[in-house]
Short mmCIF file of C-alpha atoms in Angstrom, two decimals:
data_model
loop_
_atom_site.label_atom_id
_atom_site.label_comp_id
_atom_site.label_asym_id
_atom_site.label_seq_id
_atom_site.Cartn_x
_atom_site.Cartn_y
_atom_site.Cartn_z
CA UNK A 1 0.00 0.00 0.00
CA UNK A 2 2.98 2.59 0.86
CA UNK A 3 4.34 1.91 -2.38
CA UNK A 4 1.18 2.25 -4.12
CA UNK A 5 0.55 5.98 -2.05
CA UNK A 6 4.00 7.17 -3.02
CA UNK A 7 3.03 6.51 -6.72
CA UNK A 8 0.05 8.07 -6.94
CA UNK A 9 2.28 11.00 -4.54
CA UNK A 10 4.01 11.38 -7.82
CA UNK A 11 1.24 11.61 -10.38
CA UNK A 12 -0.23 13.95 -8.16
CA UNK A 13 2.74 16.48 -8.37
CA UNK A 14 2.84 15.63 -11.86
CA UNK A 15 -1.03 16.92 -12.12
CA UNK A 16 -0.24 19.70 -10.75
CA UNK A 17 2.63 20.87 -12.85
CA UNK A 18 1.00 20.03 -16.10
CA UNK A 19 -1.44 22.31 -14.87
CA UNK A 20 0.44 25.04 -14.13
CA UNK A 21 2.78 24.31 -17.66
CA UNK A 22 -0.60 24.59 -19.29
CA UNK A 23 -0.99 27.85 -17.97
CA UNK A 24 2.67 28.77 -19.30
CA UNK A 25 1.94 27.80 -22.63
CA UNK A 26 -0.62 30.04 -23.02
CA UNK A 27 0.89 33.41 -20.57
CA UNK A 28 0.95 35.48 -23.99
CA UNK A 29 -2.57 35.08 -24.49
CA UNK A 30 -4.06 33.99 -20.96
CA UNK A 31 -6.72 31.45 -21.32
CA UNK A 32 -7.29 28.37 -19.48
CA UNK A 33 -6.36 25.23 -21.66
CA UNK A 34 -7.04 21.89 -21.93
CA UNK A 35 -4.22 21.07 -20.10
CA UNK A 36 -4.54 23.26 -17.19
CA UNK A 37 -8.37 21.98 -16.94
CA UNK A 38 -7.62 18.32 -16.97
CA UNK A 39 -4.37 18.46 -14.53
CA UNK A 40 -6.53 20.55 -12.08
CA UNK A 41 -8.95 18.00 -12.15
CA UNK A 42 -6.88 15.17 -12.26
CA UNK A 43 -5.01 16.21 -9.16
CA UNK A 44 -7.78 17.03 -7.28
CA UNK A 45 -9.35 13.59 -8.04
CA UNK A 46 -6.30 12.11 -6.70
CA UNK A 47 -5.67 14.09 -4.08
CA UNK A 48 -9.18 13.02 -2.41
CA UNK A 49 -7.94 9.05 -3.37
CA UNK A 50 -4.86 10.05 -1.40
CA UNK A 51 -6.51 11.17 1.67
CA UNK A 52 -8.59 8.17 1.43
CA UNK A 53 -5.62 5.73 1.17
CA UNK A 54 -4.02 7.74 4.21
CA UNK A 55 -6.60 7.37 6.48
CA UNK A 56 -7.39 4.11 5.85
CA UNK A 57 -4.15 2.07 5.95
CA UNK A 58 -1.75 2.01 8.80
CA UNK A 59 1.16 2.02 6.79
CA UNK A 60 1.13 6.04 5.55
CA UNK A 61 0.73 8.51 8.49
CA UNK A 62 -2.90 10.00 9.27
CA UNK A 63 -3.06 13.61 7.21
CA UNK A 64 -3.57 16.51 8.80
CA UNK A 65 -7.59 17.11 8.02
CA UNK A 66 -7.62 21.13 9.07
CA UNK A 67 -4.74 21.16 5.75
CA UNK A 68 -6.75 18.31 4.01
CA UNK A 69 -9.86 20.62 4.92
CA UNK A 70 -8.03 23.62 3.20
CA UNK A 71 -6.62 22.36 0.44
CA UNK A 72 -9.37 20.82 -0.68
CA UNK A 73 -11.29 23.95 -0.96
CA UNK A 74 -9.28 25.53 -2.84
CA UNK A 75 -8.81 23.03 -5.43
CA UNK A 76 -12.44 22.71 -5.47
CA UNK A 77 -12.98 26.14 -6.40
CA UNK A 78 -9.81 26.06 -8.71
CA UNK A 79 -11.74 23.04 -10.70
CA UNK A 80 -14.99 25.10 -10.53
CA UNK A 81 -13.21 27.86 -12.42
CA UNK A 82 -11.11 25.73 -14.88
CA UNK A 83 -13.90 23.92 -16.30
CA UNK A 84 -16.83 27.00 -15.94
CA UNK A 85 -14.75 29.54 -17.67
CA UNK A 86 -13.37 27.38 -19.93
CA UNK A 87 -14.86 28.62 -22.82
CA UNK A 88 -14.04 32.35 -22.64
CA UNK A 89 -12.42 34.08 -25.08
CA UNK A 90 -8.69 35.21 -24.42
CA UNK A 91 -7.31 36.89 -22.43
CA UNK A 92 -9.07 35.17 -20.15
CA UNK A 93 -8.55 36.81 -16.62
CA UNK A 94 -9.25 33.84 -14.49
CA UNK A 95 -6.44 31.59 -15.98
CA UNK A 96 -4.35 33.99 -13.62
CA UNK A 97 -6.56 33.46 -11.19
CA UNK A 98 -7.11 29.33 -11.71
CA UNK A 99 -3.09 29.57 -11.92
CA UNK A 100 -3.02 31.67 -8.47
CA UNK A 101 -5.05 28.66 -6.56
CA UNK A 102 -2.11 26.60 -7.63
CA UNK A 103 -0.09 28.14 -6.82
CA UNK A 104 -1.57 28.80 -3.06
CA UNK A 105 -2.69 25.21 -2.98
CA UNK A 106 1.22 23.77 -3.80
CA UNK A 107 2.80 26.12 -1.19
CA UNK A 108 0.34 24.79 1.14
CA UNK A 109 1.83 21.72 0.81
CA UNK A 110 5.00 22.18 1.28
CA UNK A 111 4.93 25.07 4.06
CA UNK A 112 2.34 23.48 6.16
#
């Protein structure tokens, strides 16, 4: 099970910077992409199957649920505004914004 949660540890991160590379690609022109949609969602998914695996098995430490609690809210709302202003023409102003939540929501992880 540990080496299963470290995995899906990894394709979380990796979620998370496609995400923000999405968001790169497209800094001339903001507008949220494909990319930047999908890896938002993606590592959102998984971070809610990582929490799970953490609190259930004895191997991986319990998380911290006020963080879990926080996190997940953002990247809730982050997903909420990847995928509802998708469609807007560019510049779209809340790819900055979208790209600001992951920001937040990666230095959370680390500095917390």
């Amino acid at each position: 099970m540990e080496t299963l949660y470290t995995v899906l540890v990894w394709v979380h991160i990796a979620c998370w910077a496609a995400a923000l590379f999405g968001y790169l690609t497209s800094l001339q022109s903001p507008q949220i992409t494909p990319m930047m949609s999908h890896g938002v969602t993606a590592a959102f998914v998984l971070g809610v199957i990582l929490v799970g695996i953490a609190s259930a098995s004895d191997a991986v430490a319990d998380p911290n649920n006020a963080k879990v609690g926080v996190k997940l809210l953002i990247a809730f709302v982050a997903v909420g505004l990847a995928h509802g202003t998708r469609k807007r023409p560019a510049p779209n102003v809340f790819a900055h914004v979208v790209a600001a939540l992951i920001l937040v929501n990666v230095g959370l992880a680390y500095l917390w």
